[in-house]
Amino acid sequence: MADYDESRLTVVDHPLVQHKLHILRDKTTTTKQFRELVNELAILESYEAMRDFPLEDVQVETPLETMTAKRIAGKKVAIIPILRAGLGMVDGILELVPSARVGHVGMYRDPETHLPHQYYCKFPADIENRTCLVVDPMLATGGSLTAAIQFLREAGVKDIRCLTIVSCPEGVKATLDFDPDVRLYTCTVDRQLSPNAYILPGLGDAGDRIYGTK
């Protein structure tokens, strides 16, 4: 079992999450179902990832009287999907935070070395002032996720929260060891990596299953 800082890891184990996850894993789940489930899990997971956003008082006039209500205090959010599978989580989070900006990090994994190679990176102009939610359904070796974290740190981002659906101990450790301040949210930590760097038991290639490619 990999040794990592569990205080910065949140496993979102709500019954709804676990129910949807079991359908996601099933090899007979259709592309349409898979895409919808990834979207739904992103909503549930981002809800937890934003739980500690600070609130401030604001005066609101209801149809009956004026009252003091609460609103999020000055938080600006950016969603950073790791292409291509991470795109499947973006719309769900935008349903919760429609004003969020979206940046993109494009990487592919070398089939021999399993190392990530960047081919695209673009962030909102004020990225350093935003809480960044880095999204990718699978956390395997951690190579792509740590590379994205590095790009964001170099751009001046202070608050980075990573959201994955299926992780493994090796990827969790690599991510949390790489950056002492990053926080990680996932729906499950699976058993291990296979020799060809796939998560076991996992759910296969998330990108292929989201977009119906092989």
mmCIF file of C-alpha atoms in Angstrom:
data_model
loop_
_atom_site.group_PDB
_atom_site.id
_atom_site.type_symbol
_atom_site.label_atom_id
_atom_site.label_comp_id
_atom_site.label_asym_id
_atom_site.label_seq_id
_atom_site.Cartn_x
_atom_site.Cartn_y
_atom_site.Cartn_z
ATOM 1 C CA MET A 1 0.000 0.000 0.000
ATOM 2 C CA ALA A 2 1.402 3.397 -0.990
ATOM 3 C CA ASP A 3 2.149 5.777 1.881
ATOM 4 C CA TYR A 4 0.684 9.265 1.368
ATOM 5 C CA ASP A 5 -0.751 12.215 3.286
ATOM 6 C CA GLU A 6 -4.346 11.146 3.862
ATOM 7 C CA SER A 7 -5.267 14.553 5.325
ATOM 8 C CA ARG A 8 -5.176 16.023 1.808
ATOM 9 C CA LEU A 9 -7.178 13.203 0.221
ATOM 10 C CA THR A 10 -10.985 13.148 0.245
ATOM 11 C CA VAL A 11 -12.729 9.995 -0.968
ATOM 12 C CA VAL A 12 -16.291 10.951 -1.859
ATOM 13 C CA ASP A 13 -18.034 7.760 -0.766
ATOM 14 C CA HIS A 14 -21.647 8.950 -0.727
ATOM 15 C CA PRO A 15 -24.046 6.085 -1.609
ATOM 16 C CA LEU A 16 -25.152 7.877 -4.800
ATOM 17 C CA VAL A 17 -21.529 8.174 -5.892
ATOM 18 C CA GLN A 18 -20.816 4.505 -5.238
ATOM 19 C CA HIS A 19 -23.987 3.433 -7.049
ATOM 20 C CA LYS A 20 -23.127 5.453 -10.144
ATOM 21 C CA LEU A 21 -19.538 4.252 -10.001
ATOM 22 C CA HIS A 22 -20.534 0.586 -10.180
ATOM 23 C CA ILE A 23 -22.466 1.293 -13.410
ATOM 24 C CA LEU A 24 -19.513 3.252 -14.771
ATOM 25 C CA ARG A 25 -17.203 0.271 -14.256
ATOM 26 C CA ASP A 26 -19.464 -2.190 -16.087
ATOM 27 C CA LYS A 27 -18.030 -3.029 -19.505
ATOM 28 C CA THR A 28 -21.563 -3.229 -20.961
ATOM 29 C CA THR A 29 -22.394 0.389 -20.044
ATOM 30 C CA THR A 30 -23.038 2.336 -23.255
ATOM 31 C CA THR A 31 -21.114 5.407 -24.355
ATOM 32 C CA LYS A 32 -24.163 7.578 -23.710
ATOM 33 C CA GLN A 33 -24.605 6.186 -20.186
ATOM 34 C CA PHE A 34 -20.904 6.465 -19.451
ATOM 35 C CA ARG A 35 -20.763 10.101 -20.540
ATOM 36 C CA GLU A 36 -23.821 10.977 -18.446
ATOM 37 C CA LEU A 37 -22.419 9.226 -15.374
ATOM 38 C CA VAL A 38 -19.076 11.025 -15.606
ATOM 39 C CA ASN A 39 -20.987 14.307 -15.783
ATOM 40 C CA GLU A 40 -23.118 13.393 -12.741
ATOM 41 C CA LEU A 41 -20.133 12.246 -10.692
ATOM 42 C CA ALA A 42 -18.327 15.496 -11.486
ATOM 43 C CA ILE A 43 -21.283 17.420 -10.020
ATOM 44 C CA LEU A 44 -21.312 15.365 -6.819
ATOM 45 C CA GLU A 45 -17.550 15.500 -6.431
ATOM 46 C CA SER A 46 -17.154 19.223 -7.080
ATOM 47 C CA TYR A 47 -19.873 19.867 -4.496
ATOM 48 C CA GLU A 48 -17.516 18.334 -1.914
ATOM 49 C CA ALA A 49 -14.443 20.071 -3.325
ATOM 50 C CA MET A 50 -16.061 23.484 -2.791
ATOM 51 C CA ARG A 51 -17.504 22.714 0.643
ATOM 52 C CA ASP A 52 -15.065 25.007 2.474
ATOM 53 C CA PHE A 53 -15.539 28.110 0.326
ATOM 54 C CA PRO A 54 -15.953 31.080 2.711
ATOM 55 C CA LEU A 55 -19.297 32.862 3.014
ATOM 56 C CA GLU A 56 -20.267 36.469 3.640
ATOM 57 C CA ASP A 57 -23.495 38.164 4.727
ATOM 58 C CA VAL A 58 -25.689 39.885 2.143
ATOM 59 C CA GLN A 59 -29.042 41.634 2.472
ATOM 60 C CA VAL A 60 -31.865 40.101 0.411
ATOM 61 C CA GLU A 61 -35.451 41.222 0.010
ATOM 62 C CA THR A 62 -37.787 38.239 -0.036
ATOM 63 C CA PRO A 63 -41.418 38.711 -1.114
ATOM 64 C CA LEU A 64 -42.227 39.206 2.593
ATOM 65 C CA GLU A 65 -39.290 40.976 4.264
ATOM 66 C CA THR A 66 -35.612 41.886 4.199
ATOM 67 C CA MET A 67 -33.238 39.286 5.611
ATOM 68 C CA THR A 68 -29.535 38.547 5.969
ATOM 69 C CA ALA A 69 -28.526 35.650 3.733
ATOM 70 C CA LYS A 70 -25.201 34.065 2.815
ATOM 71 C CA ARG A 71 -23.239 34.098 -0.426
ATOM 72 C CA ILE A 72 -19.807 32.841 -1.440
ATOM 73 C CA ALA A 73 -17.242 35.491 -0.558
ATOM 74 C CA GLY A 74 -15.227 36.554 -3.551
ATOM 75 C CA LYS A 75 -14.184 33.130 -4.801
ATOM 76 C CA LYS A 76 -13.289 32.918 -8.482
ATOM 77 C CA VAL A 77 -13.149 29.413 -9.955
ATOM 78 C CA ALA A 78 -11.347 27.981 -12.958
ATOM 79 C CA ILE A 79 -11.881 24.467 -14.253
ATOM 80 C CA ILE A 80 -8.804 22.900 -15.833
ATOM 81 C CA PRO A 81 -9.565 19.656 -17.681
ATOM 82 C CA ILE A 82 -6.687 17.456 -18.777
ATOM 83 C CA LEU A 83 -7.505 16.632 -22.393
ATOM 84 C CA ARG A 84 -9.225 14.704 -23.562
ATOM 85 C CA ALA A 85 -11.015 12.693 -20.881
ATOM 86 C CA GLY A 86 -11.136 15.625 -18.456
ATOM 87 C CA LEU A 87 -13.543 17.422 -20.792
ATOM 88 C CA GLY A 88 -16.180 14.906 -19.755
ATOM 89 C CA MET A 89 -16.256 16.439 -16.249
ATOM 90 C CA VAL A 90 -16.437 20.116 -17.226
ATOM 91 C CA ASP A 91 -20.134 20.556 -18.001
ATOM 92 C CA GLY A 92 -21.172 19.032 -14.689
ATOM 93 C CA ILE A 93 -19.088 21.496 -12.705
ATOM 94 C CA LEU A 94 -20.307 24.385 -14.857
ATOM 95 C CA GLU A 95 -23.858 23.467 -13.870
ATOM 96 C CA LEU A 96 -22.876 24.297 -10.278
ATOM 97 C CA VAL A 97 -20.574 27.245 -11.078
ATOM 98 C CA PRO A 98 -21.696 28.708 -14.425
ATOM 99 C CA SER A 99 -19.431 31.750 -14.015
ATOM 100 C CA ALA A 100 -16.276 29.611 -13.825
ATOM 101 C CA ARG A 101 -13.584 30.064 -16.456
ATOM 102 C CA VAL A 102 -12.181 27.032 -18.270
ATOM 103 C CA GLY A 103 -8.540 26.432 -19.147
ATOM 104 C CA HIS A 104 -7.115 23.393 -20.926
ATOM 105 C CA VAL A 105 -4.048 21.194 -20.611
ATOM 106 C CA GLY A 106 -3.481 18.761 -23.467
ATOM 107 C CA MET A 107 -1.294 15.725 -22.820
ATOM 108 C CA TYR A 108 -0.900 12.219 -24.160
ATOM 109 C CA ARG A 109 0.822 9.255 -22.549
ATOM 110 C CA ASP A 110 3.736 7.586 -24.291
ATOM 111 C CA PRO A 111 2.696 3.937 -24.754
ATOM 112 C CA GLU A 112 6.213 2.692 -23.992
ATOM 113 C CA THR A 113 7.437 4.919 -21.148
ATOM 114 C CA HIS A 114 3.960 5.899 -19.798
ATOM 115 C CA LEU A 115 5.301 9.461 -19.405
ATOM 116 C CA PRO A 116 3.073 12.457 -20.292
ATOM 117 C CA HIS A 117 3.830 14.702 -23.264
ATOM 118 C CA GLN A 118 2.240 18.151 -23.441
ATOM 119 C CA TYR A 119 0.802 19.391 -26.728
ATOM 120 C CA TYR A 120 -1.453 22.236 -25.530
ATOM 121 C CA CYS A 121 -1.812 24.533 -22.522
ATOM 122 C CA LYS A 122 -3.981 27.635 -22.203
ATOM 123 C CA PHE A 123 -5.327 29.287 -19.046
ATOM 124 C CA PRO A 124 -7.619 32.262 -18.340
ATOM 125 C CA ALA A 125 -5.728 35.566 -18.117
ATOM 126 C CA ASP A 126 -6.397 35.972 -14.370
ATOM 127 C CA ILE A 127 -5.680 32.353 -13.478
ATOM 128 C CA GLU A 128 -3.447 33.311 -10.530
ATOM 129 C CA ASN A 129 -6.458 34.826 -8.734
ATOM 130 C CA ARG A 130 -8.670 31.758 -9.074
ATOM 131 C CA THR A 131 -9.254 28.521 -7.220
ATOM 132 C CA CYS A 132 -8.398 25.899 -9.837
ATOM 133 C CA LEU A 133 -10.230 22.589 -10.093
ATOM 134 C CA VAL A 134 -8.033 20.262 -12.170
ATOM 135 C CA VAL A 135 -10.189 17.453 -13.547
ATOM 136 C CA ASP A 136 -9.325 14.091 -15.057
ATOM 137 C CA PRO A 137 -11.428 10.938 -14.583
ATOM 138 C CA MET A 138 -8.434 8.625 -14.018
ATOM 139 C CA LEU A 139 -5.414 9.064 -11.735
ATOM 140 C CA ALA A 140 -2.992 6.308 -12.716
ATOM 141 C CA THR A 141 0.736 7.111 -12.577
ATOM 142 C CA GLY A 142 0.092 10.746 -11.691
ATOM 143 C CA GLY A 143 2.314 11.990 -14.510
ATOM 144 C CA SER A 144 -0.313 14.090 -16.296
ATOM 145 C CA LEU A 145 -1.800 15.472 -13.098
ATOM 146 C CA THR A 146 1.528 16.523 -11.609
ATOM 147 C CA ALA A 147 2.510 18.153 -14.898
ATOM 148 C CA ALA A 148 -0.742 20.168 -14.864
ATOM 149 C CA ILE A 149 -0.103 21.182 -11.243
ATOM 150 C CA GLN A 150 3.371 22.368 -12.218
ATOM 151 C CA PHE A 151 1.997 24.505 -15.072
ATOM 152 C CA LEU A 152 -0.517 26.113 -12.697
ATOM 153 C CA ARG A 153 2.083 26.817 -10.008
ATOM 154 C CA GLU A 154 4.316 28.445 -12.632
ATOM 155 C CA ALA A 155 1.312 30.626 -13.595
ATOM 156 C CA GLY A 156 0.991 31.784 -9.973
ATOM 157 C CA VAL A 157 -2.000 29.709 -8.833
ATOM 158 C CA LYS A 158 -2.125 29.220 -5.071
ATOM 159 C CA ASP A 159 -5.246 27.068 -4.532
ATOM 160 C CA ILE A 160 -5.253 23.859 -6.595
ATOM 161 C CA ARG A 161 -7.812 21.101 -6.041
ATOM 162 C CA CYS A 162 -7.624 17.953 -8.165
ATOM 163 C CA LEU A 163 -10.779 15.968 -8.956
ATOM 164 C CA THR A 164 -10.614 12.419 -10.283
ATOM 165 C CA ILE A 165 -13.189 9.644 -10.395
ATOM 166 C CA VAL A 166 -10.979 6.545 -10.113
ATOM 167 C CA SER A 167 -7.520 6.683 -8.543
ATOM 168 C CA CYS A 168 -4.891 4.171 -7.461
ATOM 169 C CA PRO A 169 -2.427 4.326 -4.536
ATOM 170 C CA GLU A 170 0.572 4.955 -6.799
ATOM 171 C CA GLY A 171 -1.050 7.972 -8.465
ATOM 172 C CA VAL A 172 -2.370 9.396 -5.204
ATOM 173 C CA LYS A 173 1.077 9.195 -3.630
ATOM 174 C CA ALA A 174 2.802 10.703 -6.673
ATOM 175 C CA THR A 175 0.380 13.646 -6.718
ATOM 176 C CA LEU A 176 0.422 14.422 -3.003
ATOM 177 C CA ASP A 177 4.201 13.970 -2.762
ATOM 178 C CA PHE A 178 4.747 16.278 -5.732
ATOM 179 C CA ASP A 179 3.021 19.300 -4.183
ATOM 180 C CA PRO A 180 2.648 19.754 -0.398
ATOM 181 C CA ASP A 181 -0.367 22.067 -0.718
ATOM 182 C CA VAL A 182 -2.511 20.438 -3.380
ATOM 183 C CA ARG A 183 -5.725 18.687 -2.351
ATOM 184 C CA LEU A 184 -7.133 15.617 -4.054
ATOM 185 C CA TYR A 185 -10.751 14.463 -4.350
ATOM 186 C CA THR A 186 -11.689 11.084 -5.791
ATOM 187 C CA CYS A 187 -14.597 8.645 -5.766
ATOM 188 C CA THR A 188 -12.437 5.585 -5.098
ATOM 189 C CA VAL A 189 -8.847 4.450 -4.619
ATOM 190 C CA ASP A 190 -8.542 1.173 -6.507
ATOM 191 C CA ARG A 191 -6.116 -1.658 -5.811
ATOM 192 C CA GLN A 192 -3.093 -0.982 -8.017
ATOM 193 C CA LEU A 193 -1.621 -0.259 -11.454
ATOM 194 C CA SER A 194 -1.197 -2.992 -14.035
ATOM 195 C CA PRO A 195 2.222 -3.478 -15.735
ATOM 196 C CA ASN A 196 1.010 -1.289 -18.632
ATOM 197 C CA ALA A 197 -0.117 1.464 -16.209
ATOM 198 C CA TYR A 198 -3.860 0.853 -16.208
ATOM 199 C CA ILE A 199 -5.789 1.031 -12.944
ATOM 200 C CA LEU A 200 -7.026 -2.296 -11.555
ATOM 201 C CA PRO A 201 -9.899 -3.074 -11.334
ATOM 202 C CA GLY A 202 -10.572 0.336 -12.889
ATOM 203 C CA LEU A 203 -12.994 0.937 -15.737
ATOM 204 C CA GLY A 204 -10.819 0.832 -18.840
ATOM 205 C CA ASP A 205 -9.788 3.898 -20.838
ATOM 206 C CA ALA A 206 -12.082 6.739 -19.733
ATOM 207 C CA GLY A 207 -11.449 8.818 -22.848
ATOM 208 C CA ASP A 208 -12.365 5.960 -25.175
ATOM 209 C CA ARG A 209 -15.473 5.177 -23.170
ATOM 210 C CA ILE A 210 -16.624 8.830 -23.004
ATOM 211 C CA TYR A 211 -16.190 9.437 -26.726
ATOM 212 C CA GLY A 212 -16.848 5.959 -28.154
ATOM 213 C CA THR A 213 -13.355 5.493 -29.583
ATOM 214 C CA LYS A 214 -10.819 2.669 -29.266
#
